[in-house]
Amino acid sequence: MNRRDFIEAASLTALASSPVARAAAPAAKPLRLGVIGAGSRGQEDMRQFLRVPGVSISAICDIYPSRTEQVRQLVGHDVPATTSYAELLSRHDVDAVLIASPVGCHAEHIIAAARSGRPIFGEKALGFTVEQNHNIVDEVERAGVLFQIGHEYRYASWVKESVRRIQHGDIGKPTHIYAYWNRNNDWRRAVPSPDPGRKLEHLINWRLYRDTSGGLGTELGSHHIDIANWIFGEQPESVLGTSSVCVYHDGRTVGDNVQLVFNYSQGRRLMFSSLTDNAKNGNELWVYGTEGSAQITIEDATFYYEKKLSNQPTADKPTSKTIVERGVVTGASYSTGGEMPYRGVGERVNTGSSSDPTLESIRSFVEAVRGEHAVVADLHVGFRSGIACSVAHDAVFAEQRMSIPQYRGNGGAEAKTT
Ligand SMILES: NC(=O)c1ccc[n+]([C@@H]2O[C@H](COP(=O)([O-])OP(=O)(O)OC[C@H]3O[C@@H](n4cnc5c(N)ncnc54)[C@H](O)[C@@H]3O)[C@@H](O)[C@H]2O)c1
């Protein structure tokens, strides 16, 4: 449990146990969840779902048997388990479906859940291939079901406030975004032995193989792509990419580092870089505008403002006469003053709230299912990052600039944050 979780849990416990809350709180409308893919993220999502009043877990579908016991421990009682998603979807006690299977399974699972008529919380990335991203949108729209994508940073108070300020011109025109997600570990999960045919290796370490994973660009970069789409108000038009296996020569077929450049209209760009052998920079995103910069991390955000440039000579800006007198003939090499404008503390974004973004996104999903408001991170938000991930995955192997298609049907445009 991190600091934010601890504070959140302590305040929820205090609130729920106060006599006033017990007496006044109306019973929340029940929402019974069926889960497809009950691994690491599925269990974290379930943990957060269970913090929302009225939510219970009816059943899980997973093809790895140990998940049944893990979910029993998490939920506190036995939960019916099946390896067949069709069986899970045929149950009468499932009101909504959480899908947290590997990305290569999303299309099959989302489309089946949509056809069953239930609201869906689908983990990112939307689909694995370009075709799957289109098919998912087609089918979910045809079924007319509510869909939310697992882009939880759309619900983080400091990210929302930063995007609002950027869209209102706080740092001038945002032109470039440099995003990093760096770690110092091999991204590998332990596999029980024996493992005949390496089946468990592929089930558990699906992220490391090109035919089941979009690699670091999809698994980590999808969040940054989504934030860039939000800030720029559109999806990228094309992507250039490269990656290599630099340190972990263990048979993986995706890179242990990646560099991607996404091109947006008007020459604007997102550069995403991920290393797994050096954690410096961690997970952060810098938005560069013509009048300042915003640094958005997974915990906070800070704004820095550019000093206004002027053509008038000032005390620290030499005239051509002083340059000549001092024997320096080019303004460019005369003074390094002003070349490090970001040294300094910056201005921290203060939203007064530090609630867990995953909890906030799940709470918002439950409210949307209950008809209280529309979905924020909706199907087209998922499409615009998912399609960029799918093309980027191809681009790193082709090492060529590749076009990113728009949704082939009628897509909703990115809404401006108010
Ligand atoms: N929103 C976020 O911040 C976030 C964070 C982590 C992971 N994710 C996403 O969540 C998804 C799952 O990631 P994870 O880390 O939990 O992976 P995981 O391997 O831990 O869990 C996936 C689970 O799906 C099961 N599974 C595989 N194939 C299946 C099938 N055909 N039918 C039913 N179950 C099947 C596996 O046995 C496993 O238990 C991925 O799409 C990932 O990108 C999102």
GROMACS .gro file of C-alpha atoms and ligand atoms in nm:
model
  462
    1MET     CA    1   0.000   0.000   0.000
    2ASN     CA    2   0.153   0.335  -0.097
    3ARG     CA    3   0.108   0.661   0.094
    4ARG     CA    4  -0.188   0.770  -0.117
    5ASP     CA    5  -0.365   0.431  -0.071
    6PHE     CA    6  -0.300   0.446   0.303
    7ILE     CA    7  -0.448   0.794   0.344
    8GLU     CA    8  -0.745   0.700   0.125
    9ALA     CA    9  -0.807   0.372   0.313
   10ALA     CA   10  -0.780   0.541   0.652
   11SER     CA   11  -1.027   0.815   0.557
   12LEU     CA   12  -1.271   0.565   0.401
   13THR     CA   13  -1.260   0.348   0.714
   14ALA     CA   14  -1.312   0.648   0.941
   15LEU     CA   15  -1.602   0.769   0.726
   16ALA     CA   16  -1.774   0.432   0.699
   17SER     CA   17  -1.750   0.364   1.073
   18SER     CA   18  -1.873   0.704   1.191
   19PRO     CA   19  -2.219   0.684   1.354
   20VAL     CA   20  -2.343   0.970   1.134
   21ALA     CA   21  -2.238   0.788   0.817
   22ARG     CA   22  -2.394   0.460   0.934
   23ALA     CA   23  -2.723   0.625   1.017
   24ALA     CA   24  -2.745   0.855   0.713
   25ALA     CA   25  -2.598   0.656   0.420
   26PRO     CA   26  -2.869   0.516   0.192
   27ALA     CA   27  -2.803   0.158   0.072
   28ALA     CA   28  -2.605   0.175  -0.253
   29LYS     CA   29  -2.757   0.014  -0.559
   30PRO     CA   30  -2.601  -0.333  -0.604
   31LEU     CA   31  -2.360  -0.387  -0.894
   32ARG     CA   32  -2.247  -0.746  -0.947
   33LEU     CA   33  -1.926  -0.779  -1.143
   34GLY     CA   34  -1.802  -1.062  -1.363
   35VAL     CA   35  -1.427  -1.061  -1.429
   36ILE     CA   36  -1.244  -1.194  -1.734
   37GLY     CA   37  -0.869  -1.210  -1.664
   38ALA     CA   38  -0.806  -1.215  -1.288
   39GLY     CA   39  -0.428  -1.164  -1.289
   40SER     CA   40  -0.225  -0.880  -1.149
   41ARG     CA   41  -0.426  -0.586  -1.286
   42GLY     CA   42  -0.760  -0.767  -1.266
   43GLN     CA   43  -0.701  -0.821  -0.893
   44GLU     CA   44  -0.599  -0.458  -0.836
   45ASP     CA   45  -0.911  -0.343  -1.021
   46MET     CA   46  -1.126  -0.582  -0.813
   47ARG     CA   47  -0.970  -0.445  -0.492
   48GLN     CA   48  -1.073  -0.093  -0.598
   49PHE     CA   49  -1.419  -0.202  -0.719
   50LEU     CA   50  -1.484  -0.353  -0.374
   51ARG     CA   51  -1.414  -0.012  -0.217
   52VAL     CA   52  -1.715   0.131  -0.400
   53PRO     CA   53  -2.035   0.078  -0.198
   54GLY     CA   54  -2.276  -0.174  -0.352
   55VAL     CA   55  -2.020  -0.356  -0.568
   56SER     CA   56  -1.964  -0.732  -0.537
   57ILE     CA   57  -1.777  -0.991  -0.745
   58SER     CA   58  -2.007  -1.265  -0.883
   59ALA     CA   59  -1.764  -1.481  -1.080
   60ILE     CA   60  -1.428  -1.487  -1.254
   61CYS     CA   61  -1.304  -1.638  -1.579
   62ASP     CA   62  -0.932  -1.719  -1.604
   63ILE     CA   63  -0.737  -1.997  -1.770
   64TYR     CA   64  -0.466  -2.002  -1.497
   65PRO     CA   65  -0.597  -2.211  -1.204
   66SER     CA   66  -0.410  -2.032  -0.921
   67ARG     CA   67  -0.622  -1.720  -0.975
   68THR     CA   68  -0.922  -1.886  -0.802
   69GLU     CA   69  -0.743  -1.905  -0.465
   70GLN     CA   70  -0.588  -1.557  -0.507
   71VAL     CA   71  -0.933  -1.408  -0.571
   72ARG     CA   72  -1.085  -1.600  -0.278
   73GLN     CA   73  -0.826  -1.438  -0.052
   74LEU     CA   74  -0.883  -1.094  -0.201
   75VAL     CA   75  -1.264  -1.106  -0.181
   76GLY     CA   76  -1.281  -1.295   0.149
   77HIS     CA   77  -1.501  -1.581   0.028
   78ASP     CA   78  -1.522  -1.838  -0.254
   79VAL     CA   79  -1.598  -1.687  -0.594
   80PRO     CA   80  -1.726  -1.914  -0.874
   81ALA     CA   81  -1.451  -1.959  -1.134
   82THR     CA   82  -1.454  -2.083  -1.491
   83THR     CA   83  -1.209  -2.102  -1.781
   84SER     CA   84  -1.488  -2.018  -2.030
   85TYR     CA   85  -1.588  -1.655  -2.081
   86ALA     CA   86  -1.907  -1.776  -2.252
   87GLU     CA   87  -2.002  -1.953  -1.928
   88LEU     CA   88  -1.930  -1.639  -1.725
   89LEU     CA   89  -2.141  -1.429  -1.962
   90SER     CA   90  -2.430  -1.678  -1.943
   91ARG     CA   91  -2.469  -1.614  -1.567
   92HIS     CA   92  -2.771  -1.419  -1.449
   93ASP     CA   93  -2.589  -1.257  -1.157
   94VAL     CA   94  -2.347  -1.049  -1.367
   95ASP     CA   95  -2.450  -0.681  -1.414
   96ALA     CA   96  -2.119  -0.552  -1.555
   97VAL     CA   97  -1.796  -0.702  -1.687
   98LEU     CA   98  -1.434  -0.617  -1.605
   99ILE     CA   99  -1.189  -0.731  -1.873
  100ALA     CA  100  -0.824  -0.748  -1.765
  101SER     CA  101  -0.688  -1.024  -1.985
  102PRO     CA  102  -0.371  -0.974  -2.196
  103VAL     CA  103  -0.410  -0.725  -2.483
  104GLY     CA  104  -0.422  -0.998  -2.748
  105CYS     CA  105  -0.746  -1.131  -2.590
  106HIS     CA  106  -0.923  -0.796  -2.554
  107ALA     CA  107  -1.108  -0.799  -2.886
  108GLU     CA  108  -1.255  -1.146  -2.832
  109HIS     CA  109  -1.351  -1.072  -2.472
  110ILE     CA  110  -1.486  -0.720  -2.524
  111ILE     CA  111  -1.694  -0.816  -2.828
  112ALA     CA  112  -1.846  -1.117  -2.647
  113ALA     CA  113  -1.924  -0.904  -2.340
  114ALA     CA  114  -2.075  -0.630  -2.559
  115ARG     CA  115  -2.299  -0.883  -2.734
  116SER     CA  116  -2.420  -1.000  -2.390
  117GLY     CA  117  -2.548  -0.643  -2.338
  118ARG     CA  118  -2.350  -0.561  -2.021
  119PRO     CA  119  -2.157  -0.242  -1.941
  120ILE     CA  120  -1.782  -0.304  -1.975
  121PHE     CA  121  -1.474  -0.175  -1.793
  122GLY     CA  122  -1.194  -0.275  -2.033
  123GLU     CA  123  -0.830  -0.250  -1.940
  124LYS     CA  124  -0.599  -0.066  -2.177
  125ALA     CA  125  -0.484  -0.103  -2.448
  126LEU     CA  126  -0.811  -0.131  -2.638
  127GLY     CA  127  -0.705  -0.383  -2.905
  128PHE     CA  128  -0.381  -0.545  -3.014
  129THR     CA  129  -0.397  -0.497  -3.392
  130VAL     CA  130  -0.529  -0.211  -3.605
  131GLU     CA  131  -0.818  -0.429  -3.723
  132GLN     CA  132  -0.908  -0.530  -3.367
  133ASN     CA  133  -0.927  -0.167  -3.255
  134HIS     CA  134  -1.173  -0.092  -3.536
  135ASN     CA  135  -1.374  -0.409  -3.473
  136ILE     CA  136  -1.408  -0.338  -3.101
  137VAL     CA  137  -1.548   0.011  -3.165
  138ASP     CA  138  -1.784  -0.122  -3.435
  139GLU     CA  139  -1.919  -0.398  -3.212
  140VAL     CA  140  -1.947  -0.201  -2.888
  141GLU     CA  141  -2.132   0.077  -3.072
  142ARG     CA  142  -2.357  -0.175  -3.248
  143ALA     CA  143  -2.443  -0.333  -2.910
  144GLY     CA  144  -2.501   0.013  -2.759
  145VAL     CA  145  -2.339  -0.082  -2.428
  146LEU     CA  146  -2.152   0.150  -2.194
  147PHE     CA  147  -1.773   0.114  -2.220
  148GLN     CA  148  -1.490   0.263  -2.016
  149ILE     CA  149  -1.120   0.214  -2.095
  150GLY     CA  150  -0.862   0.169  -1.816
  151HIS     CA  151  -0.690   0.506  -1.867
  152GLU     CA  152  -0.706   0.604  -1.501
  153TYR     CA  153  -0.495   0.920  -1.537
  154ARG     CA  154  -0.800   1.086  -1.697
  155TYR     CA  155  -0.937   1.075  -1.338
  156ALA     CA  156  -0.625   1.195  -1.151
  157SER     CA  157  -0.697   1.539  -1.002
  158TRP     CA  158  -0.350   1.686  -1.072
  159VAL     CA  159  -0.349   1.557  -1.432
  160LYS     CA  160  -0.699   1.696  -1.498
  161GLU     CA  161  -0.599   2.034  -1.355
  162SER     CA  162  -0.274   2.040  -1.555
  163VAL     CA  163  -0.450   1.957  -1.882
  164ARG     CA  164  -0.715   2.222  -1.810
  165ARG     CA  165  -0.445   2.485  -1.753
  166ILE     CA  166  -0.248   2.382  -2.061
  167GLN     CA  167  -0.559   2.390  -2.278
  168HIS     CA  168  -0.634   2.739  -2.149
  169GLY     CA  169  -0.294   2.864  -2.266
  170ASP     CA  170  -0.106   2.863  -1.936
  171ILE     CA  171   0.221   2.760  -2.105
  172GLY     CA  172   0.143   2.918  -2.443
  173LYS     CA  173   0.104   2.678  -2.732
  174PRO     CA  174   0.199   2.322  -2.631
  175THR     CA  175   0.421   2.191  -2.910
  176HIS     CA  176   0.620   1.897  -2.773
  177ILE     CA  177   0.566   1.632  -2.510
  178TYR     CA  178   0.857   1.421  -2.385
  179ALA     CA  179   0.738   1.123  -2.182
  180TYR     CA  180   0.942   0.867  -1.992
  181TRP     CA  181   0.867   0.545  -1.814
  182ASN     CA  182   1.195   0.408  -1.685
  183ARG     CA  183   1.252   0.115  -1.449
  184ASN     CA  184   1.543  -0.091  -1.332
  185ASN     CA  185   1.412  -0.446  -1.350
  186ASP     CA  186   1.384  -0.712  -1.618
  187TRP     CA  187   1.000  -0.696  -1.652
  188ARG     CA  188   0.995  -1.074  -1.609
  189ARG     CA  189   0.763  -1.271  -1.383
  190ALA     CA  190   0.856  -1.596  -1.205
  191VAL     CA  191   0.727  -1.911  -1.376
  192PRO     CA  192   0.663  -2.237  -1.186
  193SER     CA  193   0.861  -2.539  -1.300
  194PRO     CA  194   0.842  -2.778  -1.464
  195ASP     CA  195   0.700  -2.593  -1.763
  196PRO     CA  196   0.663  -2.838  -2.051
  197GLY     CA  197   0.649  -2.663  -2.389
  198ARG     CA  198   0.710  -2.331  -2.208
  199LYS     CA  199   0.333  -2.284  -2.198
  200LEU     CA  200   0.337  -2.117  -1.856
  201GLU     CA  201   0.624  -1.891  -1.966
  202HIS     CA  202   0.407  -1.759  -2.248
  203LEU     CA  203   0.094  -1.734  -2.032
  204ILE     CA  204   0.268  -1.552  -1.747
  205ASN     CA  205   0.530  -1.355  -1.943
  206TRP     CA  206   0.307  -1.271  -2.240
  207ARG     CA  207   0.442  -0.912  -2.224
  208LEU     CA  208   0.785  -1.024  -2.345
  209TYR     CA  209   0.675  -1.175  -2.677
  210ARG     CA  210   0.601  -0.988  -2.996
  211ASP     CA  211   0.302  -1.204  -3.095
  212THR     CA  212   0.118  -1.138  -2.765
  213SER     CA  213   0.247  -0.796  -2.658
  214GLY     CA  214   0.301  -0.448  -2.794
  215GLY     CA  215   0.604  -0.423  -2.563
  216LEU     CA  216   0.690  -0.118  -2.355
  217GLY     CA  217   0.522   0.121  -2.601
  218THR     CA  218   0.182  -0.039  -2.550
  219GLU     CA  219   0.209  -0.163  -2.193
  220LEU     CA  220   0.357   0.157  -2.049
  221GLY     CA  221   0.343   0.422  -2.321
  222SER     CA  222  -0.032   0.389  -2.381
  223HIS     CA  223  -0.099   0.609  -2.075
  224HIS     CA  224   0.133   0.883  -2.205
  225ILE     CA  225  -0.015   0.861  -2.555
  226ASP     CA  226  -0.357   0.907  -2.399
  227ILE     CA  227  -0.248   1.216  -2.206
  228ALA     CA  228  -0.082   1.360  -2.521
  229ASN     CA  229  -0.403   1.294  -2.720
  230TRP     CA  230  -0.597   1.475  -2.449
  231ILE     CA  231  -0.364   1.776  -2.448
  232PHE     CA  232  -0.332   1.805  -2.827
  233GLY     CA  233  -0.703   1.731  -2.875
  234GLU     CA  234  -0.653   1.458  -3.134
  235GLN     CA  235  -0.484   1.127  -3.203
  236PRO     CA  236  -0.138   1.118  -3.366
  237GLU     CA  237  -0.113   1.101  -3.746
  238SER     CA  238   0.199   0.885  -3.770
  239VAL     CA  239   0.476   0.725  -3.565
  240LEU     CA  240   0.846   0.647  -3.597
  241GLY     CA  241   0.994   0.393  -3.361
  242THR     CA  242   1.291   0.183  -3.267
  243SER     CA  243   1.382  -0.058  -2.990
  244SER     CA  244   1.648  -0.315  -2.903
  245VAL     CA  245   1.731  -0.583  -2.650
  246CYS     CA  246   2.021  -0.417  -2.473
  247VAL     CA  247   2.054  -0.591  -2.135
  248TYR     CA  248   1.810  -0.881  -2.089
  249HIS     CA  249   1.913  -1.140  -2.350
  250ASP     CA  250   1.667  -1.400  -2.223
  251GLY     CA  251   1.476  -1.498  -2.536
  252ARG     CA  252   1.225  -1.211  -2.526
  253THR     CA  253   1.111  -1.087  -2.866
  254VAL     CA  254   1.016  -0.731  -2.770
  255GLY     CA  255   1.275  -0.467  -2.680
  256ASP     CA  256   1.394  -0.398  -2.325
  257ASN     CA  257   1.394  -0.031  -2.427
  258VAL     CA  258   1.193   0.167  -2.681
  259GLN     CA  259   1.192   0.514  -2.837
  260LEU     CA  260   0.882   0.636  -3.020
  261VAL     CA  261   0.808   0.968  -3.190
  262PHE     CA  262   0.439   1.035  -3.252
  263ASN     CA  263   0.354   1.312  -3.501
  264TYR     CA  264   0.043   1.523  -3.446
  265SER     CA  265  -0.096   1.796  -3.672
  266GLN     CA  266   0.088   2.133  -3.700
  267GLY     CA  267   0.423   1.961  -3.642
  268ARG     CA  268   0.348   1.885  -3.276
  269ARG     CA  269   0.510   1.574  -3.130
  270LEU     CA  270   0.512   1.323  -2.848
  271MET     CA  271   0.843   1.149  -2.779
  272PHE     CA  272   0.807   0.839  -2.558
  273SER     CA  273   1.113   0.661  -2.422
  274SER     CA  274   1.125   0.364  -2.188
  275LEU     CA  275   1.431   0.197  -2.034
  276THR     CA  276   1.426  -0.108  -1.809
  277ASP     CA  277   1.787  -0.093  -1.689
  278ASN     CA  278   1.790   0.255  -1.538
  279ALA     CA  279   1.505   0.403  -1.337
  280LYS     CA  280   1.610   0.770  -1.353
  281ASN     CA  281   1.314   0.990  -1.457
  282GLY     CA  282   1.070   0.717  -1.346
  283ASN     CA  283   0.728   0.783  -1.491
  284GLU     CA  284   0.688   1.143  -1.599
  285LEU     CA  285   0.577   1.356  -1.886
  286TRP     CA  286   0.704   1.702  -1.980
  287VAL     CA  287   0.478   1.926  -2.183
  288TYR     CA  288   0.673   2.203  -2.357
  289GLY     CA  289   0.484   2.512  -2.462
  290THR     CA  290   0.591   2.842  -2.617
  291GLU     CA  291   0.564   3.017  -2.276
  292GLY     CA  292   0.644   2.743  -2.029
  293SER     CA  293   0.651   2.379  -1.940
  294ALA     CA  294   0.451   2.138  -1.729
  295GLN     CA  295   0.597   1.832  -1.562
  296ILE     CA  296   0.329   1.571  -1.493
  297THR     CA  297   0.424   1.264  -1.291
  298ILE     CA  298   0.212   0.979  -1.154
  299GLU     CA  299   0.201   1.163  -0.821
  300ASP     CA  300   0.198   1.536  -0.891
  301ALA     CA  301   0.249   1.814  -1.144
  302THR     CA  302   0.467   2.126  -1.157
  303PHE     CA  303   0.460   2.425  -1.394
  304TYR     CA  304   0.763   2.630  -1.503
  305TYR     CA  305   0.740   2.953  -1.697
  306GLU     CA  306   0.972   3.080  -1.972
  307LYS     CA  307   1.133   3.419  -1.934
  308LYS     CA  308   0.990   3.638  -2.208
  309LEU     CA  309   1.244   3.703  -2.483
  310SER     CA  310   1.283   4.056  -2.605
  311ASN     CA  311   1.480   4.214  -2.888
  312GLN     CA  312   1.564   4.515  -2.670
  313PRO     CA  313   1.910   4.514  -2.509
  314THR     CA  314   1.895   4.451  -2.133
  315ALA     CA  315   2.156   4.433  -1.858
  316ASP     CA  316   2.217   4.062  -1.911
  317LYS     CA  317   2.158   4.074  -2.289
  318PRO     CA  318   2.457   4.233  -2.463
  319THR     CA  319   2.433   4.471  -2.754
  320SER     CA  320   2.642   4.404  -3.063
  321LYS     CA  321   2.872   4.686  -2.942
  322THR     CA  322   2.956   4.508  -2.614
  323ILE     CA  323   3.005   4.179  -2.801
  324VAL     CA  324   3.258   4.344  -3.032
  325GLU     CA  325   3.430   4.520  -2.743
  326ARG     CA  326   3.476   4.191  -2.560
  327GLY     CA  327   3.602   4.020  -2.873
  328VAL     CA  328   3.311   3.782  -2.913
  329VAL     CA  329   3.146   3.812  -3.251
  330THR     CA  330   2.849   3.580  -3.230
  331GLY     CA  331   2.560   3.638  -2.994
  332ALA     CA  332   2.504   3.263  -2.993
  333SER     CA  333   2.833   3.189  -2.816
  334TYR     CA  334   2.859   3.503  -2.608
  335SER     CA  335   2.675   3.405  -2.294
  336THR     CA  336   2.535   3.086  -2.151
  337GLY     CA  337   2.314   3.283  -1.912
  338GLY     CA  338   1.951   3.181  -1.961
  339GLU     CA  339   2.034   2.840  -2.107
  340MET     CA  340   1.914   2.659  -1.793
  341PRO     CA  341   1.579   2.829  -1.738
  342TYR     CA  342   1.422   2.534  -1.555
  343ARG     CA  343   1.657   2.535  -1.258
  344GLY     CA  344   1.429   2.631  -0.972
  345VAL     CA  345   1.136   2.494  -0.783
  346GLY     CA  346   0.858   2.567  -1.029
  347GLU     CA  347   0.495   2.606  -0.928
  348ARG     CA  348   0.335   2.291  -0.788
  349VAL     CA  349  -0.024   2.217  -0.899
  350ASN     CA  350  -0.233   2.200  -0.585
  351THR     CA  351  -0.570   2.027  -0.621
  352GLY     CA  352  -0.614   1.940  -0.254
  353SER     CA  353  -0.688   1.579  -0.350
  354SER     CA  354  -0.453   1.287  -0.398
  355SER     CA  355  -0.697   1.000  -0.433
  356ASP     CA  356  -0.583   0.688  -0.621
  357PRO     CA  357  -0.659   0.737  -0.994
  358THR     CA  358  -0.762   0.372  -1.038
  359LEU     CA  359  -1.015   0.403  -0.754
  360GLU     CA  360  -1.143   0.731  -0.899
  361SER     CA  361  -1.180   0.580  -1.247
  362ILE     CA  362  -1.366   0.277  -1.110
  363ARG     CA  363  -1.589   0.488  -0.888
  364SER     CA  364  -1.672   0.699  -1.194
  365PHE     CA  365  -1.749   0.385  -1.399
  366VAL     CA  366  -1.993   0.259  -1.133
  367GLU     CA  367  -2.163   0.602  -1.124
  368ALA     CA  368  -2.189   0.598  -1.505
  369VAL     CA  369  -2.347   0.251  -1.496
  370ARG     CA  370  -2.594   0.385  -1.239
  371GLY     CA  371  -2.684   0.662  -1.483
  372GLU     CA  372  -2.533   0.946  -1.280
  373HIS     CA  373  -2.314   1.084  -1.562
  374ALA     CA  374  -2.149   0.993  -1.892
  375VAL     CA  375  -1.826   0.793  -1.918
  376VAL     CA  376  -1.510   1.009  -1.920
  377ALA     CA  377  -1.246   0.769  -2.064
  378ASP     CA  378  -1.482   0.634  -2.326
  379LEU     CA  379  -1.454   0.397  -2.621
  380HIS     CA  380  -1.304   0.657  -2.857
  381VAL     CA  381  -1.049   0.767  -2.596
  382GLY     CA  382  -0.950   0.398  -2.593
  383PHE     CA  383  -0.943   0.383  -2.972
  384ARG     CA  384  -0.721   0.690  -3.012
  385SER     CA  385  -0.448   0.552  -2.787
  386GLY     CA  386  -0.505   0.185  -2.879
  387ILE     CA  387  -0.465   0.246  -3.252
  388ALA     CA  388  -0.146   0.448  -3.190
  389CYS     CA  389  -0.003   0.160  -2.982
  390SER     CA  390  -0.088  -0.096  -3.250
  391VAL     CA  391   0.084   0.102  -3.526
  392ALA     CA  392   0.381   0.187  -3.300
  393HIS     CA  393   0.432  -0.186  -3.235
  394ASP     CA  394   0.467  -0.242  -3.610
  395ALA     CA  395   0.679   0.072  -3.653
  396VAL     CA  396   0.952  -0.040  -3.410
  397PHE     CA  397   1.007  -0.354  -3.612
  398ALA     CA  398   0.981  -0.179  -3.950
  399GLU     CA  399   1.190   0.117  -3.822
  400GLN     CA  400   0.989   0.336  -4.056
  401ARG     CA  401   0.740   0.618  -4.018
  402MET     CA  402   0.393   0.460  -4.031
  403SER     CA  403   0.053   0.630  -4.066
  404ILE     CA  404  -0.202   0.591  -3.787
  405PRO     CA  405  -0.556   0.559  -3.925
  406GLN     CA  406  -0.857   0.741  -3.784
  407TYR     CA  407  -1.154   0.529  -3.679
  408ARG     CA  408  -1.321   0.408  -4.000
  409GLY     CA  409  -1.671   0.494  -3.870
  410ASN     CA  410  -1.790   0.815  -3.710
  411GLY     CA  411  -1.561   0.888  -3.418
  412GLY     CA  412  -1.614   1.133  -3.133
  413ALA     CA  413  -1.361   1.414  -3.120
  414GLU     CA  414  -1.149   1.476  -2.811
  415ALA     CA  415  -1.348   1.699  -2.575
  416LYS     CA  416  -1.184   2.005  -2.422
  417THR     CA  417  -1.140   1.999  -2.044
  418THR     CA  418  -1.343   2.277  -1.884
  419LIG     N1  419  -0.455   0.061  -1.633
  419LIG     C1  420  -0.337   0.026  -1.585
  419LIG     O1  421  -0.268   0.106  -1.524
  419LIG     C2  422  -0.287  -0.114  -1.606
  419LIG     C3  423  -0.183  -0.164  -1.526
  419LIG     C4  424  -0.139  -0.293  -1.547
  419LIG     C5  425  -0.195  -0.371  -1.647
  419LIG     N2  426  -0.293  -0.319  -1.726
  419LIG     C6  427  -0.353  -0.400  -1.835
  419LIG     O2  428  -0.428  -0.506  -1.779
  419LIG     C7  429  -0.421  -0.619  -1.866
  419LIG     C8  430  -0.373  -0.739  -1.786
  419LIG     O3  431  -0.242  -0.716  -1.738
  419LIG     P1  432  -0.186  -0.798  -1.611
  419LIG     O4  433  -0.063  -0.734  -1.569
  419LIG     O5  434  -0.294  -0.816  -1.512
  419LIG     O6  435  -0.154  -0.940  -1.678
  419LIG     P2  436  -0.156  -1.078  -1.601
  419LIG     O7  437  -0.083  -1.175  -1.687
  419LIG     O8  438  -0.110  -1.061  -1.460
  419LIG     O9  439  -0.311  -1.115  -1.597
  419LIG     C9  440  -0.382  -1.157  -1.711
  419LIG    C10  441  -0.472  -1.271  -1.669
  419LIG    O10  442  -0.550  -1.312  -1.783
  419LIG    C11  443  -0.553  -1.453  -1.785
  419LIG     N3  444  -0.580  -1.498  -1.921
  419LIG    C12  445  -0.494  -1.509  -2.023
  419LIG     N4  446  -0.556  -1.553  -2.133
  419LIG    C13  447  -0.687  -1.570  -2.097
  419LIG    C14  448  -0.803  -1.616  -2.167
  419LIG     N5  449  -0.796  -1.651  -2.296
  419LIG     N6  450  -0.919  -1.623  -2.098
  419LIG    C15  451  -0.926  -1.587  -1.968
  419LIG     N7  452  -0.819  -1.545  -1.897
  419LIG    C16  453  -0.701  -1.536  -1.962
  419LIG    C17  454  -0.417  -1.495  -1.733
  419LIG    O11  455  -0.418  -1.630  -1.684
  419LIG    C18  456  -0.393  -1.395  -1.622
  419LIG    O12  457  -0.442  -1.439  -1.497
  419LIG    C19  458  -0.330  -0.579  -1.981
  419LIG    O13  459  -0.406  -0.535  -2.089
  419LIG    C20  460  -0.250  -0.464  -1.923
  419LIG    O14  461  -0.203  -0.374  -2.020
  419LIG    C21  462  -0.342  -0.194  -1.705
   0.00000   0.00000   0.00000
